[in-house]
PDB file of C-alpha atoms and ligand atoms in Angstrom:
ATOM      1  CA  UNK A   6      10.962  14.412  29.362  1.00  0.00           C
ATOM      2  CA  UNK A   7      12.770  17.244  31.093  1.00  0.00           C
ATOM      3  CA  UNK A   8      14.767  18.643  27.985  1.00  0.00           C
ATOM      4  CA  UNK A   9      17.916  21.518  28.726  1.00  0.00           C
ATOM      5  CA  UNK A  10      18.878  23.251  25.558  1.00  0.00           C
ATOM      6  CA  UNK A  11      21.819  24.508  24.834  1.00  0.00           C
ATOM      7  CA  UNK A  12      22.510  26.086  28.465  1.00  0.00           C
ATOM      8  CA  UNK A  13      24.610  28.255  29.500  1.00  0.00           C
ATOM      9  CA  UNK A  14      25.429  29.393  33.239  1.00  0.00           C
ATOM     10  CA  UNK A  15      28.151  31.222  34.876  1.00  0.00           C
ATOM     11  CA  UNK A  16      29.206  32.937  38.017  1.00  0.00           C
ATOM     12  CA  UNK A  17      30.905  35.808  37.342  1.00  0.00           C
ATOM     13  CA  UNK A  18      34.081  34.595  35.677  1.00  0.00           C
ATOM     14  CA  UNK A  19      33.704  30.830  36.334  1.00  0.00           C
ATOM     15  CA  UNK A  20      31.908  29.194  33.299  1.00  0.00           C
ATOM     16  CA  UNK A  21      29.892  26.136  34.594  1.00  0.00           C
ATOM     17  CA  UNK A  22      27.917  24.717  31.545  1.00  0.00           C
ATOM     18  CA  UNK A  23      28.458  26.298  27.888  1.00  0.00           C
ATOM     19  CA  UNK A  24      25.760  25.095  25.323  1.00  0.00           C
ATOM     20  CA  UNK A  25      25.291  22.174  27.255  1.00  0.00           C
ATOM     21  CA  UNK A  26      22.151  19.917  26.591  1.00  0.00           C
ATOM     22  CA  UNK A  27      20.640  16.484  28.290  1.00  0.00           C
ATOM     23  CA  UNK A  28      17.206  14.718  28.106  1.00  0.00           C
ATOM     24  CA  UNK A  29      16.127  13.337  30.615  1.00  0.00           C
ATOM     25  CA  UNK A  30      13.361  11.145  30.544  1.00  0.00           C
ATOM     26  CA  UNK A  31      10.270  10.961  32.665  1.00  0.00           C
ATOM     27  CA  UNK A  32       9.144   7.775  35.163  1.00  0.00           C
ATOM     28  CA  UNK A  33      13.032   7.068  35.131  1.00  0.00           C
ATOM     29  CA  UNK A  34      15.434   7.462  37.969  1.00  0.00           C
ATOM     30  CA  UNK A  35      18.375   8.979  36.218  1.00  0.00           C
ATOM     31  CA  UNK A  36      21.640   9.905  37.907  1.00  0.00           C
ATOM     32  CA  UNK A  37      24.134  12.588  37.597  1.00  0.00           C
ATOM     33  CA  UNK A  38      27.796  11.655  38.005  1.00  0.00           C
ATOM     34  CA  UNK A  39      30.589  13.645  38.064  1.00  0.00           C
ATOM     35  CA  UNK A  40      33.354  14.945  40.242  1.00  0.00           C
ATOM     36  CA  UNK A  41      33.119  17.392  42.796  1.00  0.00           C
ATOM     37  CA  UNK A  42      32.488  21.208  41.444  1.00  0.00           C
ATOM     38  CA  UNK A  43      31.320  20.197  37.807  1.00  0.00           C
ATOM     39  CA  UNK A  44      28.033  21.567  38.118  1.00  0.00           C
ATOM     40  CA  UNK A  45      25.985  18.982  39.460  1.00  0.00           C
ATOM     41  CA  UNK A  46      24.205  20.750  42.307  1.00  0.00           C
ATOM     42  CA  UNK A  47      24.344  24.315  39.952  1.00  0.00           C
ATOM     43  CA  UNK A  48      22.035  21.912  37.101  1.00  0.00           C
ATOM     44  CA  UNK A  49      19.713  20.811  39.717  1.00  0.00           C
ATOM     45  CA  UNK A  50      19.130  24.095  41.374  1.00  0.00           C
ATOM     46  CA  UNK A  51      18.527  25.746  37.492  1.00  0.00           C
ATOM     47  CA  UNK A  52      16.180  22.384  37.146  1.00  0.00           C
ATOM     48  CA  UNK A  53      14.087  23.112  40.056  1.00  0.00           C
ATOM     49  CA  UNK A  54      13.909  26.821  38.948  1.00  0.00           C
ATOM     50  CA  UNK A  55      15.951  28.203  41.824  1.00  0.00           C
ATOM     51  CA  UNK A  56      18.733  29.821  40.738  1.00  0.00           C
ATOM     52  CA  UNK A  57      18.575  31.596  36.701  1.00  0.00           C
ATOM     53  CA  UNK A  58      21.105  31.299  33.935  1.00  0.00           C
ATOM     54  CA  UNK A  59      22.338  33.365  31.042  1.00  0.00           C
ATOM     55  CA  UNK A  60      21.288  31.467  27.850  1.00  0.00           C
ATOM     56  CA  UNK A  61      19.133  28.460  27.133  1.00  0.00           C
ATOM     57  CA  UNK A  62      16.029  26.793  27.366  1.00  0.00           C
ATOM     58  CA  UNK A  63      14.497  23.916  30.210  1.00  0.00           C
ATOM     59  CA  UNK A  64      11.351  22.129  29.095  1.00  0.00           C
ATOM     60  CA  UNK A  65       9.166  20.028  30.903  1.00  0.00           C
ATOM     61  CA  UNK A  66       9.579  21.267  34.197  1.00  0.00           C
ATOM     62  CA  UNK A  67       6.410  23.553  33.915  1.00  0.00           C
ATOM     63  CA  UNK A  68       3.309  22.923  36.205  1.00  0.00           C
ATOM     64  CA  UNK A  69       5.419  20.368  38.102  1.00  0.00           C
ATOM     65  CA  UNK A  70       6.140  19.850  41.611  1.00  0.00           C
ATOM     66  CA  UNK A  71       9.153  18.873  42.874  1.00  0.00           C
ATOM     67  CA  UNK A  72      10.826  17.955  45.961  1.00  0.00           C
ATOM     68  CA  UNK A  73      14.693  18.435  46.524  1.00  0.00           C
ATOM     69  CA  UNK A  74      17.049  16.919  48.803  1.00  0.00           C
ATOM     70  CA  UNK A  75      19.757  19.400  48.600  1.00  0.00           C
ATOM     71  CA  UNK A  76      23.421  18.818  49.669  1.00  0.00           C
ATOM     72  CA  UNK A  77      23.284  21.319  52.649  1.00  0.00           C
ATOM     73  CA  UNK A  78      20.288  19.911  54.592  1.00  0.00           C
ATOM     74  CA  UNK A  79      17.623  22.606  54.299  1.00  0.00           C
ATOM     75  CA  UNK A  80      15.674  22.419  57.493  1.00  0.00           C
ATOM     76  CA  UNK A  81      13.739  25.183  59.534  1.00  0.00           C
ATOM     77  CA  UNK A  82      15.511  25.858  62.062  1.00  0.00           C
ATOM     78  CA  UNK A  83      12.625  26.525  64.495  1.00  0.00           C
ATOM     79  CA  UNK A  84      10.623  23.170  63.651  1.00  0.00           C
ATOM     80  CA  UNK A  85      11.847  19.933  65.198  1.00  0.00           C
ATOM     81  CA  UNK A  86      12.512  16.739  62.813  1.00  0.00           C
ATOM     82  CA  UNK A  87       8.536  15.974  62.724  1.00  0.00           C
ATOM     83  CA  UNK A  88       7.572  19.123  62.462  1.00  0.00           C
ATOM     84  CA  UNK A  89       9.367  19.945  58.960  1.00  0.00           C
ATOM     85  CA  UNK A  90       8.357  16.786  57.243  1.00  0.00           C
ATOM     86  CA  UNK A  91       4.225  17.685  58.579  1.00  0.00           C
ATOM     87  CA  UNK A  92       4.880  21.267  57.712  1.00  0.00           C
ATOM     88  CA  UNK A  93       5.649  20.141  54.109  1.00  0.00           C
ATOM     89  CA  UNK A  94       2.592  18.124  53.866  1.00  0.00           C
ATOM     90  CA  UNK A  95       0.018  20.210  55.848  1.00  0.00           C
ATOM     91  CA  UNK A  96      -1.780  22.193  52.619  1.00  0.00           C
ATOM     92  CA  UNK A  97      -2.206  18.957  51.067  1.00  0.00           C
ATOM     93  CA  UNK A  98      -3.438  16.336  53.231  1.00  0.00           C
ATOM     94  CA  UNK A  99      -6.065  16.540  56.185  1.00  0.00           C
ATOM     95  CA  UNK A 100      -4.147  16.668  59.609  1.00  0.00           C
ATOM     96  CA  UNK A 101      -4.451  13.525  61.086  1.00  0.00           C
ATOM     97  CA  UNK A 102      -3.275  11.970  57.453  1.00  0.00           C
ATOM     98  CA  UNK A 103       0.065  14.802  56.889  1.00  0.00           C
ATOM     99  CA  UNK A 104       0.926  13.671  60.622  1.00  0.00           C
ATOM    100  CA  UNK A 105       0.658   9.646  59.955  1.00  0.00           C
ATOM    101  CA  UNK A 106       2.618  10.317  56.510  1.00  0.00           C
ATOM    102  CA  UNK A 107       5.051  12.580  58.346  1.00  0.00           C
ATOM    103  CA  UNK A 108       5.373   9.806  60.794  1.00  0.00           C
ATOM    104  CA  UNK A 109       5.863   7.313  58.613  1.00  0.00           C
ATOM    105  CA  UNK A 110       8.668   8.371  56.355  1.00  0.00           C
ATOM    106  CA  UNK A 111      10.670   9.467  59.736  1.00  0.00           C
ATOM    107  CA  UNK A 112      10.298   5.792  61.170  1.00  0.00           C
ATOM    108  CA  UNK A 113      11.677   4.974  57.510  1.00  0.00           C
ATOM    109  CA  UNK A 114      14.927   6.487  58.029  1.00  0.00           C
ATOM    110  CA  UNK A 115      15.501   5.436  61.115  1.00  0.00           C
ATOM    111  CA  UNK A 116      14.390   8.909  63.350  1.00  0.00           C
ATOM    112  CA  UNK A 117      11.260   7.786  65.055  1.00  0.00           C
ATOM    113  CA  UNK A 118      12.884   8.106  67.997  1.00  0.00           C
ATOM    114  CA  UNK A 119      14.017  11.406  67.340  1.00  0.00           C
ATOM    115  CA  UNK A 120      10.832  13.352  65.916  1.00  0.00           C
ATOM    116  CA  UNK A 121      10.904  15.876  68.450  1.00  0.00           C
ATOM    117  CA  UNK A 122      14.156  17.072  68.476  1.00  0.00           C
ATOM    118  CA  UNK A 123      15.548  20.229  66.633  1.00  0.00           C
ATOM    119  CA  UNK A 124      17.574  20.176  64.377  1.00  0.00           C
ATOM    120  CA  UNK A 125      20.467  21.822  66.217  1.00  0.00           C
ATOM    121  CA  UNK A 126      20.327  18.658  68.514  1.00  0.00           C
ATOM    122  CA  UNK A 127      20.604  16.233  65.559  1.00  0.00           C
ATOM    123  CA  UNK A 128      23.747  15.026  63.815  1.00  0.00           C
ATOM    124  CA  UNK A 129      24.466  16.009  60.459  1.00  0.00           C
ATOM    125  CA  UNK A 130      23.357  12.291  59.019  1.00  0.00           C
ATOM    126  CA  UNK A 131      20.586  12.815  61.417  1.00  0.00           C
ATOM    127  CA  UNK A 132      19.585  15.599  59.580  1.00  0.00           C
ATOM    128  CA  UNK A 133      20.212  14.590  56.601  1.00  0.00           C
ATOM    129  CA  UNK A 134      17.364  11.872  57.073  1.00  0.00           C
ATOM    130  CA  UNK A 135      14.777  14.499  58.500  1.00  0.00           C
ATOM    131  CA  UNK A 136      15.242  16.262  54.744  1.00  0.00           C
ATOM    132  CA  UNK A 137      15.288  12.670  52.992  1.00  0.00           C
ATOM    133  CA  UNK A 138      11.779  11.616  55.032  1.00  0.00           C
ATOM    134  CA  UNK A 139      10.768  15.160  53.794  1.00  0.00           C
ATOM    135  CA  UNK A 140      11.382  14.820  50.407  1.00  0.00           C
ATOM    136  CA  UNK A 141      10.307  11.135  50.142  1.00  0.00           C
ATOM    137  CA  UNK A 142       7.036  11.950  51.949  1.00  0.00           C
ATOM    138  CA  UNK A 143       6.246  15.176  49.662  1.00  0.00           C
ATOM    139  CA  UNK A 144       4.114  13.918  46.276  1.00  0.00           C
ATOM    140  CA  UNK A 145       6.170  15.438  44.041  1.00  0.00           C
ATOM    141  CA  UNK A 146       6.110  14.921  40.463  1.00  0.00           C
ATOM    142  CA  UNK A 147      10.151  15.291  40.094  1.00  0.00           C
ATOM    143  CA  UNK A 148      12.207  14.448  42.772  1.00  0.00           C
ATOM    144  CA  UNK A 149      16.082  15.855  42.917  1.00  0.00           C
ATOM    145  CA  UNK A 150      18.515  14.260  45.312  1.00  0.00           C
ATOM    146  CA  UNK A 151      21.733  15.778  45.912  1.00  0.00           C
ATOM    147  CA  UNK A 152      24.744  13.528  47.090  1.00  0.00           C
ATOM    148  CA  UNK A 153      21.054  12.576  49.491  1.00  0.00           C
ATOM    149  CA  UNK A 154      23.543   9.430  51.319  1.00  0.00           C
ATOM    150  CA  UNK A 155      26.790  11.273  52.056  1.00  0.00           C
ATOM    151  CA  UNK A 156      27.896  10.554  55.142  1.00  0.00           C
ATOM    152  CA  UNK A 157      25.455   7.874  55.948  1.00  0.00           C
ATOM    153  CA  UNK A 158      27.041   4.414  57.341  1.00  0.00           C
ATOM    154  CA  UNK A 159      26.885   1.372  54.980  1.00  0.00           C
ATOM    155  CA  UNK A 160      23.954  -0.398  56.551  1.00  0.00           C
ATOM    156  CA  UNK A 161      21.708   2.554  56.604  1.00  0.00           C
ATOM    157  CA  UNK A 162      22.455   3.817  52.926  1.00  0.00           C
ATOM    158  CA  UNK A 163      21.777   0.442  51.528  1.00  0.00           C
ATOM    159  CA  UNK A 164      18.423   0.095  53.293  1.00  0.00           C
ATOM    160  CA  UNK A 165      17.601   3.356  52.207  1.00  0.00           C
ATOM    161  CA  UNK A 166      18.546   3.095  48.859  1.00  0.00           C
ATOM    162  CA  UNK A 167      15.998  -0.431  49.250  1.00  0.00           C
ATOM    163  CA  UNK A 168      13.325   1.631  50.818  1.00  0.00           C
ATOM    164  CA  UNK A 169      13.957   4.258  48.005  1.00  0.00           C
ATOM    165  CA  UNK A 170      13.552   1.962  45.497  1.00  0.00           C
ATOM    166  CA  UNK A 171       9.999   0.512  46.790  1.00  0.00           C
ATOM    167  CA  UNK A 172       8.824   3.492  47.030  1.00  0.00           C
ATOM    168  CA  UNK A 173       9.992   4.582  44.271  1.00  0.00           C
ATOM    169  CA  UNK A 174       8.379   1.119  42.367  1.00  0.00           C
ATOM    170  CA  UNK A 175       5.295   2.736  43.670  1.00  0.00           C
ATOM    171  CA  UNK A 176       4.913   5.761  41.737  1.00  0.00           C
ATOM    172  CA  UNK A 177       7.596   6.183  39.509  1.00  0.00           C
ATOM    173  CA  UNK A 178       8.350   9.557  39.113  1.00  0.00           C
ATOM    174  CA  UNK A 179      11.227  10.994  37.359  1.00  0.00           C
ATOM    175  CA  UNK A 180      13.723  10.965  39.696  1.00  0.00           C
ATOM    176  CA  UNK A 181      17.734  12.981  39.444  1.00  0.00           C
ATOM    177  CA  UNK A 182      19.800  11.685  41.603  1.00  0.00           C
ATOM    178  CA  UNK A 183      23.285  13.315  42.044  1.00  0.00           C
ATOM    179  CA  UNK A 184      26.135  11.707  43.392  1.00  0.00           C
ATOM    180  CA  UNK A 185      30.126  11.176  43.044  1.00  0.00           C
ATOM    181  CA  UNK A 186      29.689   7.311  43.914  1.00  0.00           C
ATOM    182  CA  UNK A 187      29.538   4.721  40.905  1.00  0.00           C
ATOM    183  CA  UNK A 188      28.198   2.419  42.981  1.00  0.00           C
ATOM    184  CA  UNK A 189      25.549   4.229  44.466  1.00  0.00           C
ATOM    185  CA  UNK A 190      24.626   5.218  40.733  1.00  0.00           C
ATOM    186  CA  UNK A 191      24.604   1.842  39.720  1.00  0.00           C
ATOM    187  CA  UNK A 192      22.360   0.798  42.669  1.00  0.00           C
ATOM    188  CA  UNK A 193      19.705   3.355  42.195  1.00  0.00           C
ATOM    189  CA  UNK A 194      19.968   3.972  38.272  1.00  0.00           C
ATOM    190  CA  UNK A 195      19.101   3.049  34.872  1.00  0.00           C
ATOM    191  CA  UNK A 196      20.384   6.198  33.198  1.00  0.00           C
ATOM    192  CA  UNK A 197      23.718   7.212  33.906  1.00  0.00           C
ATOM    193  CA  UNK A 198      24.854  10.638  32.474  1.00  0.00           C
ATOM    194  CA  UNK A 199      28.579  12.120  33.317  1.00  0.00           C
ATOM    195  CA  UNK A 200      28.708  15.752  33.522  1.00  0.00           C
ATOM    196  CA  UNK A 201      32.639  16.787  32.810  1.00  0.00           C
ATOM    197  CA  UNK A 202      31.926  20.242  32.495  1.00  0.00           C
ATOM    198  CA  UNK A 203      34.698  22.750  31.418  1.00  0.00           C
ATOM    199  CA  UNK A 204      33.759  21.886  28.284  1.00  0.00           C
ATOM    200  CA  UNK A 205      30.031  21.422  29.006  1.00  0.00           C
ATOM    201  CA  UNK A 206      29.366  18.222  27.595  1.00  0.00           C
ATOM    202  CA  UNK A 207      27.208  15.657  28.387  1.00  0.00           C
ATOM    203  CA  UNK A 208      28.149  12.147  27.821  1.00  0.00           C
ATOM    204  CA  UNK A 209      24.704   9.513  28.256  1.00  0.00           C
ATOM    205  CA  UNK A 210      25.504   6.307  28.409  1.00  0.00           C
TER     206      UNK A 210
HETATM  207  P1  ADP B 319      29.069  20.190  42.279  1.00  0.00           P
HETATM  208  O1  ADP B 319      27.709  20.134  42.873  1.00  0.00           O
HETATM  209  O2  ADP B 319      29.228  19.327  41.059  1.00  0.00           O
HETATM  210  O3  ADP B 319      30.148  19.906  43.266  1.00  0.00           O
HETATM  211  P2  ADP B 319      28.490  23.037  42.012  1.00  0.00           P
HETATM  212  O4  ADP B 319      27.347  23.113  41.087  1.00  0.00           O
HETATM  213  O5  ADP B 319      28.211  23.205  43.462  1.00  0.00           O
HETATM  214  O6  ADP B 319      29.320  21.688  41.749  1.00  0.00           O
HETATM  215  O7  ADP B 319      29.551  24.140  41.621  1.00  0.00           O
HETATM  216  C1  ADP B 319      30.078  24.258  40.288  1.00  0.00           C
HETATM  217  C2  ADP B 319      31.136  25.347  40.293  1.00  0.00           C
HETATM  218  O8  ADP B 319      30.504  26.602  40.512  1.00  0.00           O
HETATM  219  C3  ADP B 319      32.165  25.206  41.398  1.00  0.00           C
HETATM  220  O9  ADP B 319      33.397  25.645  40.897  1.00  0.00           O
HETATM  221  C4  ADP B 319      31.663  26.126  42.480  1.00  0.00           C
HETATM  222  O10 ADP B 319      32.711  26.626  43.253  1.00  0.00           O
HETATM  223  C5  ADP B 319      30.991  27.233  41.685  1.00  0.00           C
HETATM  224  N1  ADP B 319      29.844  27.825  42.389  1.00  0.00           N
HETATM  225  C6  ADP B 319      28.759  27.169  42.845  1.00  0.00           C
HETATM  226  N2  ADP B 319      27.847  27.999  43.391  1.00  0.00           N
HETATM  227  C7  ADP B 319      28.388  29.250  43.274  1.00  0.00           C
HETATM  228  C8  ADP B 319      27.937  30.548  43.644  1.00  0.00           C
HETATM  229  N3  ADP B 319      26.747  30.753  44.231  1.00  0.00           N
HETATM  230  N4  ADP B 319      28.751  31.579  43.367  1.00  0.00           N
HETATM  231  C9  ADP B 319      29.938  31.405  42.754  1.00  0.00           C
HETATM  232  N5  ADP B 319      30.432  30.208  42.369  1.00  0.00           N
HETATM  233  C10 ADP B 319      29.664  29.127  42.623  1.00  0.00           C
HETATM  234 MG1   MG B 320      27.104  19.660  44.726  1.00  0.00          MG
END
């Protein structure tokens, strides 16, 4: 369980969560729905430890590894598609097996033709699939996606969400997946929680 205590977190003036609490359990994917500037990517980045907040308390997030899609692709610049899924992969597996992985979860999205280029020669979906191969490939024990289909086409959202979920079937790690869509939510989830934040409250449903 990944349990957030009476949190609170502001920039500057702008009051984003105030004594706000969720539980989220573990071996679940759970999503996080609300509209656009609530909070949702501000709780994930505090969840993954990446960005610090003024009051509060986050348990169960110690020891673990996670692996984050974030909303603004986060790729190095100076590695091509393959190279930042292998880099990511490279201290824990021997070579030949962090290049088949790499390999694998690229074909997966749809980029095997594409491996070697850089990511200022690939589309922004493009890209957006090099850091969801990255993430899926990485053996996380929390995984974070932020809005991690946005921009896709139908076709290739659905068959990612079905890859997503075989995978997912797999190992079944806690999974937070953030998006604006109900449908997507209802797709991919089995707990739903709305952030409507001025107020910071959490409604689970
Ligand atoms: P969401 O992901 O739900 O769209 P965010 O967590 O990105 O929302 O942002 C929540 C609010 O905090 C928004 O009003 C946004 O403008 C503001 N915000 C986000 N990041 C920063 C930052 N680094 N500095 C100042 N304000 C920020
Ligand atoms: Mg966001």
């Amino acid at each position: 369980m990944i349990e957030i205590m009476d949190l609170t977190k502001r920039y500057d003036d702008l009051l984003v969560f105030e004594a706000f609490n969720l539980s989220i359990p573990d071996g679940e994917i759970s999503c996080i729905l609300g509209p656009s500037g609530c909070g949702k990517s501000t709780l994930l980045n505090i969840i993954a430890g990446l960005i610090t907040y003024e009051k509060g308390e986050i348990i169960g997030v110690e020891h673990k590894k996670f692996s984050y899609i974030f909303q603004d692709t986060r790729l190095l610049p100076w590695g091509t598609a393959f190279e930042n899924v292998f880099f990511a992969l490279i201290s824990l597996y021997h070579k030949d097996e962090a290049k088949e992985i790499a390999n694998y979860y690229l074909d997966l999205v749809g980029l095997g033709e594409y491996k070697n280029y850089y990511p200022n020669q690939l589309s922004g979906g493009m890209k957006q699939r090099v850091s969801v191969a990255r993430a899926f490939a990485y053996p996380s024990d929390i995984l974070l996606m932020d809005e991690p289909f946005k921009g896709f086409d139908l076709e290739l959202k659905n068959n990612l969400i079905d890859e997503f979920l075989k995978i997912w079937e797999e190992n079944q790690k806690t999974v937070l997946f953030v998006t604006h869509d109900l449908e997507d939510a209802q797709k991919i989830g089995k707990n739903f929680f709305t952030i409507m934040t001025e107020m910071g409250l959490s409604i689970q449903n």
